[in-house]
Short mmCIF file of C-alpha atoms and ligand atoms in Angstrom, two decimals:
data_model
loop_
_atom_site.label_atom_id
_atom_site.label_comp_id
_atom_site.label_asym_id
_atom_site.label_seq_id
_atom_site.Cartn_x
_atom_site.Cartn_y
_atom_site.Cartn_z
CA UNK O 1 50.85 202.52 102.96
CA UNK O 2 48.48 205.43 102.35
CA UNK O 3 44.87 204.80 103.39
CA UNK O 4 42.36 206.45 101.04
CA UNK O 5 39.32 207.52 103.08
CA UNK O 6 36.24 207.70 100.80
CA UNK O 7 33.18 209.47 102.18
CA UNK O 8 29.78 208.35 100.88
CA UNK O 9 26.44 210.07 101.35
CA UNK O 10 24.41 208.79 104.32
CA UNK O 11 21.66 207.71 101.91
CA UNK O 12 23.91 204.69 101.37
CA UNK O 13 22.82 203.48 104.83
CA UNK O 14 19.19 203.16 103.76
CA UNK O 15 18.28 199.55 102.96
CA UNK O 16 17.29 199.29 99.30
CA UNK O 17 19.48 202.14 98.04
CA UNK O 18 21.48 200.23 95.47
CA UNK O 19 19.69 200.09 92.16
CA UNK O 20 22.14 201.09 89.42
CA UNK O 21 20.13 204.05 88.10
CA UNK O 22 20.38 205.74 91.49
CA UNK O 23 24.10 205.24 92.07
CA UNK O 24 26.14 208.17 90.81
CA UNK O 25 29.12 207.61 88.57
CA UNK O 26 31.69 208.74 91.12
CA UNK O 27 30.38 206.33 93.78
CA UNK O 28 30.37 203.54 91.22
CA UNK O 29 33.97 204.28 90.25
CA UNK O 30 35.05 204.08 93.93
CA UNK O 31 33.17 200.81 94.39
CA UNK O 32 34.83 199.40 91.30
CA UNK O 33 38.30 200.28 92.49
CA UNK O 34 37.47 198.96 95.99
CA UNK O 35 36.32 195.70 94.37
CA UNK O 36 39.55 195.53 92.38
CA UNK O 37 41.62 196.04 95.54
CA UNK O 38 39.88 193.05 97.17
CA UNK O 39 40.11 190.90 94.01
CA UNK O 40 43.86 191.66 93.96
CA UNK O 41 44.25 190.29 97.48
CA UNK O 42 44.26 193.52 99.50
CA UNK O 43 41.82 194.91 102.10
CA UNK O 44 39.00 197.48 102.15
CA UNK O 45 37.10 198.57 105.29
CA UNK O 46 33.38 199.18 104.78
CA UNK O 47 30.17 199.84 106.73
CA UNK O 48 27.55 197.18 107.46
CA UNK O 49 24.28 197.62 109.37
CA UNK O 50 25.98 196.26 112.53
CA UNK O 51 29.55 197.64 112.71
CA UNK O 52 32.30 198.49 110.19
CA UNK O 53 34.03 195.45 108.66
CA UNK O 54 37.56 194.87 107.38
CA UNK O 55 37.04 193.07 104.07
CA UNK O 56 39.27 190.77 102.04
CA UNK O 57 38.68 188.00 99.46
CA UNK O 58 37.35 185.10 101.57
CA UNK O 59 38.56 182.56 99.02
CA UNK O 60 42.15 183.87 98.99
CA UNK O 61 44.28 182.53 101.87
CA UNK O 62 46.71 185.46 101.56
CA UNK O 63 43.88 187.97 102.06
CA UNK O 64 42.78 186.30 105.28
CA UNK O 65 46.37 186.40 106.53
CA UNK O 66 46.46 190.12 105.77
CA UNK O 67 43.26 190.61 107.80
CA UNK O 68 44.79 188.90 110.85
CA UNK O 69 47.90 191.01 110.45
CA UNK O 70 46.09 194.36 110.10
CA UNK O 71 43.93 193.64 113.17
CA UNK O 72 46.69 192.05 115.21
CA UNK O 73 44.28 189.14 115.63
CA UNK O 74 45.27 185.56 116.50
CA UNK O 75 44.87 183.44 113.36
CA UNK O 76 42.91 180.71 115.18
CA UNK O 77 39.97 183.12 115.38
CA UNK O 78 37.87 182.49 112.24
CA UNK O 79 36.37 185.15 109.98
CA UNK O 80 32.76 185.62 108.83
CA UNK O 81 32.24 185.25 105.07
CA UNK O 82 29.82 187.89 103.72
CA UNK O 83 27.69 187.14 100.66
CA UNK O 84 25.32 189.32 98.64
CA UNK O 85 23.23 186.62 97.02
CA UNK O 86 21.28 183.71 98.53
CA UNK O 87 22.46 181.33 95.77
CA UNK O 88 26.07 181.80 96.87
CA UNK O 89 25.37 180.04 100.18
CA UNK O 90 25.61 176.58 98.56
CA UNK O 91 28.96 177.43 96.99
CA UNK O 92 30.69 177.81 100.35
CA UNK O 93 28.60 175.57 102.65
CA UNK O 94 27.67 171.88 102.41
CA UNK O 95 25.08 169.67 104.19
CA UNK O 96 22.86 172.70 104.80
CA UNK O 97 19.94 171.60 107.01
CA UNK O 98 16.39 172.74 106.25
CA UNK O 99 16.30 174.80 109.44
CA UNK O 100 19.27 176.82 108.13
CA UNK O 101 17.39 177.63 104.92
CA UNK O 102 14.38 178.67 107.00
CA UNK O 103 16.53 181.00 109.10
CA UNK O 104 18.24 182.40 105.99
CA UNK O 105 14.87 183.14 104.41
CA UNK O 106 13.62 184.79 107.58
CA UNK O 107 16.64 186.84 108.70
CA UNK O 108 18.69 187.50 105.52
CA UNK O 109 19.69 190.00 104.46
CA UNK O 110 20.29 191.12 108.05
CA UNK O 111 22.39 191.06 111.23
CA UNK O 112 22.48 187.28 111.40
CA UNK O 113 25.35 184.79 110.90
CA UNK O 114 25.17 181.00 110.60
CA UNK O 115 27.97 178.50 111.15
CA UNK O 116 27.75 175.64 108.61
CA UNK O 117 30.05 172.92 107.25
CA UNK O 118 32.46 174.55 104.80
CA UNK O 119 32.85 173.56 101.16
CA UNK O 120 36.36 172.91 99.78
CA UNK O 121 36.25 176.38 98.18
CA UNK O 122 36.80 178.06 101.56
CA UNK O 123 40.45 178.02 102.67
CA UNK O 124 41.38 177.04 106.22
CA UNK O 125 43.07 180.43 106.62
CA UNK O 126 39.58 181.99 106.54
CA UNK O 127 38.05 179.50 109.00
CA UNK O 128 40.94 179.50 111.46
CA UNK O 129 41.61 175.86 110.59
CA UNK O 130 38.00 174.73 111.24
CA UNK O 131 35.84 172.51 108.99
CA UNK O 132 32.99 174.98 109.51
CA UNK O 133 32.43 178.46 108.12
CA UNK O 134 30.45 181.42 109.47
CA UNK O 135 28.29 183.07 106.79
CA UNK O 136 26.35 186.34 106.76
CA UNK O 137 24.26 188.17 104.14
CA UNK O 138 24.31 191.77 105.41
CA UNK O 139 21.56 194.32 104.83
CA UNK O 140 23.56 197.39 103.91
CA UNK O 141 23.58 198.78 100.35
CA UNK O 142 27.24 199.80 100.36
CA UNK O 143 28.36 196.44 101.83
CA UNK O 144 26.26 194.56 99.26
CA UNK O 145 27.61 196.58 96.32
CA UNK O 146 31.17 196.10 97.55
CA UNK O 147 30.69 192.33 97.90
CA UNK O 148 29.29 192.16 94.35
CA UNK O 149 32.23 194.15 92.97
CA UNK O 150 34.71 191.96 94.90
CA UNK O 151 33.77 188.57 93.47
CA UNK O 152 30.94 187.67 95.86
CA UNK O 153 32.70 186.35 99.00
CA UNK O 154 34.14 188.89 101.43
CA UNK O 155 35.71 187.77 104.71
CA UNK O 156 35.19 190.57 107.22
CA UNK O 157 35.80 190.80 110.93
CA UNK O 158 34.95 194.03 112.72
CA UNK O 159 37.41 196.70 111.52
CA UNK O 160 39.00 197.42 114.91
CA UNK O 161 42.41 196.55 116.23
CA UNK O 162 41.97 193.23 118.05
CA UNK O 163 40.65 193.79 121.59
CA UNK O 164 39.33 197.33 121.00
CA UNK O 165 35.63 198.24 120.72
CA UNK O 166 34.14 197.48 117.28
CA UNK O 167 33.96 200.64 115.11
CA UNK O 168 30.54 202.25 114.65
CA UNK O 169 31.95 205.28 112.76
CA UNK O 170 34.41 205.58 109.86
CA UNK O 171 36.70 207.75 111.94
CA UNK O 172 37.21 204.94 114.44
CA UNK O 173 38.23 202.60 111.60
CA UNK O 174 40.70 205.23 110.41
CA UNK O 175 42.05 205.54 113.95
CA UNK O 176 42.81 201.79 114.08
CA UNK O 177 43.65 200.99 110.43
CA UNK O 178 45.41 204.08 109.05
CA UNK O 179 48.53 203.05 107.14
CA UNK O 180 47.58 199.35 107.35
CA UNK O 181 44.94 199.14 104.56
CA UNK O 182 44.65 200.88 101.17
CA UNK O 183 41.00 202.00 101.39
CA UNK O 184 38.16 202.86 103.80
CA UNK O 185 34.57 203.38 102.65
CA UNK O 186 32.72 205.64 105.11
CA UNK O 187 28.96 206.31 105.06
CA UNK O 188 28.69 207.66 108.62
CA UNK O 189 27.18 206.04 111.69
CA UNK O 190 26.05 202.40 111.52
CA UNK O 191 22.42 201.58 112.32
CA UNK O 192 22.63 198.81 114.94
CA UNK O 193 25.97 199.11 116.72
CA UNK O 194 26.41 195.54 117.98
CA UNK O 195 27.77 192.74 115.79
CA UNK O 196 25.55 190.11 114.18
CA UNK O 197 23.90 187.26 116.07
CA UNK O 198 25.78 183.97 115.47
CA UNK O 199 24.06 180.57 115.49
CA UNK O 200 25.92 177.28 115.02
CA UNK O 201 23.80 175.11 112.70
CA UNK O 202 26.30 172.24 112.61
CA UNK O 203 25.16 170.89 115.97
CA UNK O 204 21.83 169.45 116.97
CA UNK O 205 20.03 171.29 118.45
CA UNK O 206 21.52 174.50 117.00
CA UNK O 207 23.37 176.76 119.41
CA UNK O 208 23.43 180.53 119.90
CA UNK O 209 27.11 181.54 120.03
CA UNK O 210 26.85 185.34 120.10
CA UNK O 211 23.76 187.44 120.92
CA UNK O 212 22.84 190.33 118.62
CA UNK O 213 19.91 192.25 117.14
CA UNK O 214 18.26 189.03 115.97
CA UNK O 215 17.40 188.11 119.53
CA UNK O 216 17.23 184.74 121.27
CA UNK O 217 13.48 185.25 121.64
CA UNK O 218 13.11 185.75 117.86
CA UNK O 219 15.20 182.65 117.17
CA UNK O 220 13.25 180.49 119.65
CA UNK O 221 10.13 181.08 117.56
CA UNK O 222 11.88 179.33 114.66
CA UNK O 223 14.00 176.83 116.66
CA UNK O 224 12.21 176.01 119.94
CA UNK O 225 15.06 173.76 121.14
CA UNK O 226 17.79 176.33 120.41
CA UNK O 227 20.58 176.03 122.97
CA UNK O 228 22.67 178.87 124.27
CA UNK O 229 26.41 178.73 124.73
CA UNK O 230 26.45 179.60 128.43
CA UNK O 231 29.92 181.05 128.08
CA UNK O 232 28.13 183.99 126.35
CA UNK O 233 27.19 185.59 129.63
CA UNK O 234 29.81 184.05 131.89
CA UNK O 235 33.49 184.62 132.44
CA UNK O 236 35.52 182.65 129.88
CA UNK O 237 38.06 181.81 132.55
CA UNK O 238 35.27 179.74 134.06
CA UNK O 239 33.76 178.32 130.83
CA UNK O 240 35.33 178.08 127.35
CA UNK O 241 33.05 179.48 124.62
CA UNK O 242 32.36 177.66 121.32
CA UNK O 243 33.03 180.64 119.03
CA UNK O 244 36.82 180.94 119.19
CA UNK O 245 36.64 184.75 119.13
CA UNK O 246 34.47 184.92 122.23
CA UNK O 247 37.30 183.72 124.44
CA UNK O 248 39.44 186.81 123.91
CA UNK O 249 39.15 189.95 126.03
CA UNK O 250 37.07 192.22 123.82
CA UNK O 251 35.90 195.77 123.52
CA UNK O 252 38.26 196.60 126.30
CA UNK O 253 38.47 200.27 127.18
CA UNK O 254 41.92 201.29 128.39
CA UNK O 255 40.61 202.07 131.89
CA UNK O 256 39.53 199.44 134.41
CA UNK O 257 35.76 199.04 134.24
CA UNK O 258 33.14 197.52 136.58
CA UNK O 259 29.42 196.90 136.15
CA UNK O 260 27.26 197.65 139.17
CA UNK O 261 23.99 195.70 139.61
CA UNK O 262 21.28 196.45 142.15
CA UNK O 263 18.35 198.77 142.68
CA UNK O 264 18.80 202.22 141.17
CA UNK O 265 19.21 204.19 144.39
CA UNK O 266 21.84 201.76 145.74
CA UNK O 267 23.73 201.79 142.44
CA UNK O 268 23.87 205.61 142.37
CA UNK O 269 25.01 205.76 145.99
CA UNK O 270 27.68 203.09 145.49
CA UNK O 271 29.07 204.62 142.28
CA UNK O 272 29.18 208.14 143.72
CA UNK O 273 31.02 206.89 146.80
CA UNK O 274 33.52 204.97 144.64
CA UNK O 275 34.07 207.98 142.37
CA UNK O 276 34.69 210.13 145.42
CA UNK O 277 37.26 207.63 146.80
CA UNK O 278 39.01 207.29 143.43
CA UNK O 279 39.16 211.06 142.97
CA UNK O 280 40.93 211.38 146.32
CA UNK O 281 43.44 208.87 144.95
CA UNK O 282 44.00 211.21 141.97
CA UNK O 283 42.09 209.14 139.41
CA UNK O 284 39.94 210.49 136.56
CA UNK O 285 36.54 208.83 137.03
CA UNK O 286 33.80 207.96 134.54
CA UNK O 287 30.23 206.67 134.73
CA UNK O 288 28.21 204.95 131.99
CA UNK O 289 24.53 205.64 132.61
CA UNK O 290 21.23 206.44 130.88
CA UNK O 291 19.25 209.65 130.22
CA UNK O 292 17.01 208.95 133.19
CA UNK O 293 19.89 208.93 135.70
CA UNK O 294 22.24 211.45 134.09
CA UNK O 295 21.91 214.10 136.79
CA UNK O 296 22.38 211.70 139.69
CA UNK O 297 26.12 211.17 139.39
CA UNK O 298 29.23 213.04 140.41
CA UNK O 299 32.19 211.98 138.27
CA UNK O 300 34.75 213.61 135.95
CA UNK O 301 33.09 212.15 132.90
CA UNK O 302 29.45 211.01 132.64
CA UNK O 303 28.25 209.25 129.48
CA UNK O 304 24.65 208.44 128.64
CA UNK O 305 23.78 205.52 126.36
CA UNK O 306 20.29 206.96 125.79
CA UNK O 307 16.98 206.14 127.41
CA UNK O 308 16.34 202.92 129.31
CA UNK O 309 13.10 202.72 127.33
CA UNK O 310 15.10 202.38 124.07
CA UNK O 311 17.41 199.39 124.29
CA UNK O 312 18.13 199.57 120.52
CA UNK O 313 19.59 203.03 121.03
CA UNK O 314 21.68 201.77 123.98
CA UNK O 315 23.12 199.02 121.72
CA UNK O 316 23.90 201.61 119.05
CA UNK O 317 25.76 203.97 121.41
CA UNK O 318 27.72 201.43 123.48
CA UNK O 319 30.94 201.09 121.44
CA UNK O 320 31.06 204.84 120.71
CA UNK O 321 30.91 205.59 124.44
CA UNK O 322 33.67 203.06 125.20
CA UNK O 323 35.90 204.70 122.58
CA UNK O 324 35.12 208.20 123.85
CA UNK O 325 36.16 207.16 127.35
CA UNK O 326 39.51 206.13 125.89
CA UNK O 327 39.81 209.52 124.18
CA UNK O 328 39.09 211.27 127.49
CA UNK O 329 41.83 209.21 129.15
CA UNK O 330 39.79 208.27 132.19
CA UNK O 331 41.37 205.91 134.74
CA UNK O 332 38.33 204.07 136.06
CA UNK O 333 34.81 203.41 134.72
CA UNK O 334 31.64 202.39 136.58
CA UNK O 335 28.68 201.25 134.47
CA UNK O 336 25.04 200.62 135.25
CA UNK O 337 23.71 197.22 134.16
CA UNK O 338 20.86 196.25 131.84
CA UNK O 339 18.18 193.56 131.55
CA UNK O 340 19.49 190.45 129.79
CA UNK O 341 16.41 190.06 127.59
CA UNK O 342 15.89 190.86 123.91
CA UNK O 343 18.66 193.10 122.57
CA UNK O 344 19.67 193.63 126.23
CA UNK O 345 21.40 190.24 126.08
CA UNK O 346 23.73 191.55 123.35
CA UNK O 347 24.33 194.76 125.31
CA UNK O 348 25.20 192.91 128.54
CA UNK O 349 27.39 190.40 126.67
CA UNK O 350 29.50 193.28 125.26
CA UNK O 351 29.50 195.25 128.53
CA UNK O 352 30.63 192.24 130.58
CA UNK O 353 33.47 191.58 128.16
CA UNK O 354 34.48 195.24 128.24
CA UNK O 355 34.57 195.02 132.02
CA UNK O 356 36.57 191.78 131.95
CA UNK O 357 33.60 190.32 133.92
CA UNK O 358 34.20 192.66 136.86
CA UNK O 359 30.62 192.73 138.16
CA UNK O 360 29.56 194.06 141.53
CA UNK O 361 26.20 192.84 142.80
CA UNK O 362 24.85 195.06 145.57
CA UNK O 363 23.03 193.14 148.28
CA UNK O 364 19.28 193.62 148.45
CA UNK O 365 18.32 195.23 151.77
CA UNK O 366 14.91 194.35 153.23
O1 TXA F 1 28.25 192.00 112.53
C1 TXA F 1 29.22 191.29 112.32
O2 TXA F 1 29.18 190.04 112.40
C2 TXA F 1 30.55 192.00 111.94
C3 TXA F 1 30.34 192.67 110.59
C4 TXA F 1 31.61 193.28 110.05
O3 TXA F 1 29.75 191.82 109.69
N1 TXA F 1 31.63 191.05 111.91
C5 TXA F 1 32.16 190.52 113.05
O4 TXA F 1 33.24 189.69 112.84
O5 TXA F 1 31.75 190.78 114.14
P1 TXA F 1 34.26 189.30 114.00
O6 TXA F 1 35.38 188.60 113.28
O7 TXA F 1 34.62 190.47 114.78
O8 TXA F 1 33.51 188.24 114.85
C6 TXA F 1 33.27 186.94 114.32
C7 TXA F 1 33.01 185.95 115.43
C8 TXA F 1 34.24 185.58 116.21
O9 TXA F 1 33.89 185.50 117.59
C9 TXA F 1 34.59 184.22 115.65
O10 TXA F 1 35.29 183.41 116.57
C10 TXA F 1 33.23 183.64 115.32
O11 TXA F 1 32.53 184.74 114.80
N2 TXA F 1 33.30 182.62 114.26
C11 TXA F 1 33.67 182.78 112.98
N3 TXA F 1 33.68 181.62 112.32
C12 TXA F 1 33.28 180.66 113.19
C13 TXA F 1 33.10 179.24 113.14
N4 TXA F 1 33.32 178.57 112.01
N5 TXA F 1 32.68 178.62 114.25
C14 TXA F 1 32.45 179.29 115.40
N6 TXA F 1 32.62 180.64 115.53
C15 TXA F 1 33.03 181.31 114.44
MG1 MG F 2 35.19 191.68 116.35
#
C-alpha cells in the first residue's frame, strides 16, 4: 500500500485555526478525502496536541482491527475514542457522573482522557473487550477537522509501532507506518509531546491511570479524593496497572537504558565512569541530560532535553531524543532523573518505562 504523506502549514497547530473561511481549498480537499478514507474503514495518521495518532472509525469493528494490525498491538489493549463535540459524549458513554461533566468542561478540548461506561454504539473491538470506553476531545485544529470529516468518532492510539516511542513528528509516523496506512497528515512538531492524562471515572473515587500535561495537582483541585494507580510509577512486574496498555514495555529505545538518581555531582561521576567502562568494552555510549549539565559528560552521544527550569520543554523533547538515540545506534544509555511533581510525573513515568524500570539510586554520603 502506498502511504500519501500530506504536509500542512504549521499554523494548523495553533488552537482556534479551523474556521471555514480561513481553511484553504486544497487543505479542505485533503481533509475531505482523509475523512472518506476513515468512513470507508481505513486508517489516517494525524497530529494532536500531545502526539501523533493513528485514526480509524471508532464505531467500525474492522477499523479497530486494522489499527491493532498496523501497530502490531495486542488487541486486549483498548483504544481512545476522539470526539470533536461535547454533545457526542453521551452517544458513546452512559451513566456519566456529574464529576465527569465538570472535568470535561474544565479540561476539554485538551490533553485529557476519561474512562466511562460505554454505550452499545461502541464495539468491543475498540474497547479491547471492556464495558468501559476511554474518551478524549483533543485541542488541535487539524485533529478536530479530521474527526468532523470522519463521522465524529475516531479511535486513535499513538501512531507508533507498538513498543516504540510515541511519534512527535510526522517523519517518525512515516518511519513506523509507511506501506501500512493510506494517508498521513503532517503539520510538524506536536506541542506537548507526552500522551494525554487518563482518569478512570467508573470507579469511586476516580483514579488516575496515566499522568500527562493535565497534572495530578490540577486534578486534585477538582477531585480531592482522586486516587492514583500506583503501578504508574512502579515496575509492572511488581504491580499490575489498571489501564491495560500500561502493562506493556513502552517507549523502549533499542539500547539498554538506566536512570541514575542522586545528587548532581554523584550522578555525573557515576555516569562518566560507566561510560568509560562501556567504551573499553567497545560499546557506543549515550547520556540523556539537560542544558545545565551538557558540558559535564564524556560519552559518544550526549542529548539534552532542554533546561531543568522548563519541564514542559523536557516533556516535549523526550520521545524525539529516544528516537534519535535509536537512529545513532547507541548500545547503552544513561539518563538523569527528574522530580515526580507536576508534568515531571508524566516525564518520569515515560522514562521509567523506556528504561524497563532499570533505576540506579546512588547512596547519599554524609
Ligand atoms: O494523547 C493521547 O492520548 C494519544 C493521542 C493520539 O490522542 N493517544 C494515546 O493512545 O496515547 P494509546 O492507545 O497509545 O494509549 C491509550 C491508553 C492505553 O494505555 C490503554 O490501555 C488505555 O489508554 N485505555 C484505553 N481504553 C481504556 C479503558 N477503557 N480502560 C482503561 N484504560 C484504557
Ligand atoms: Mg501509545
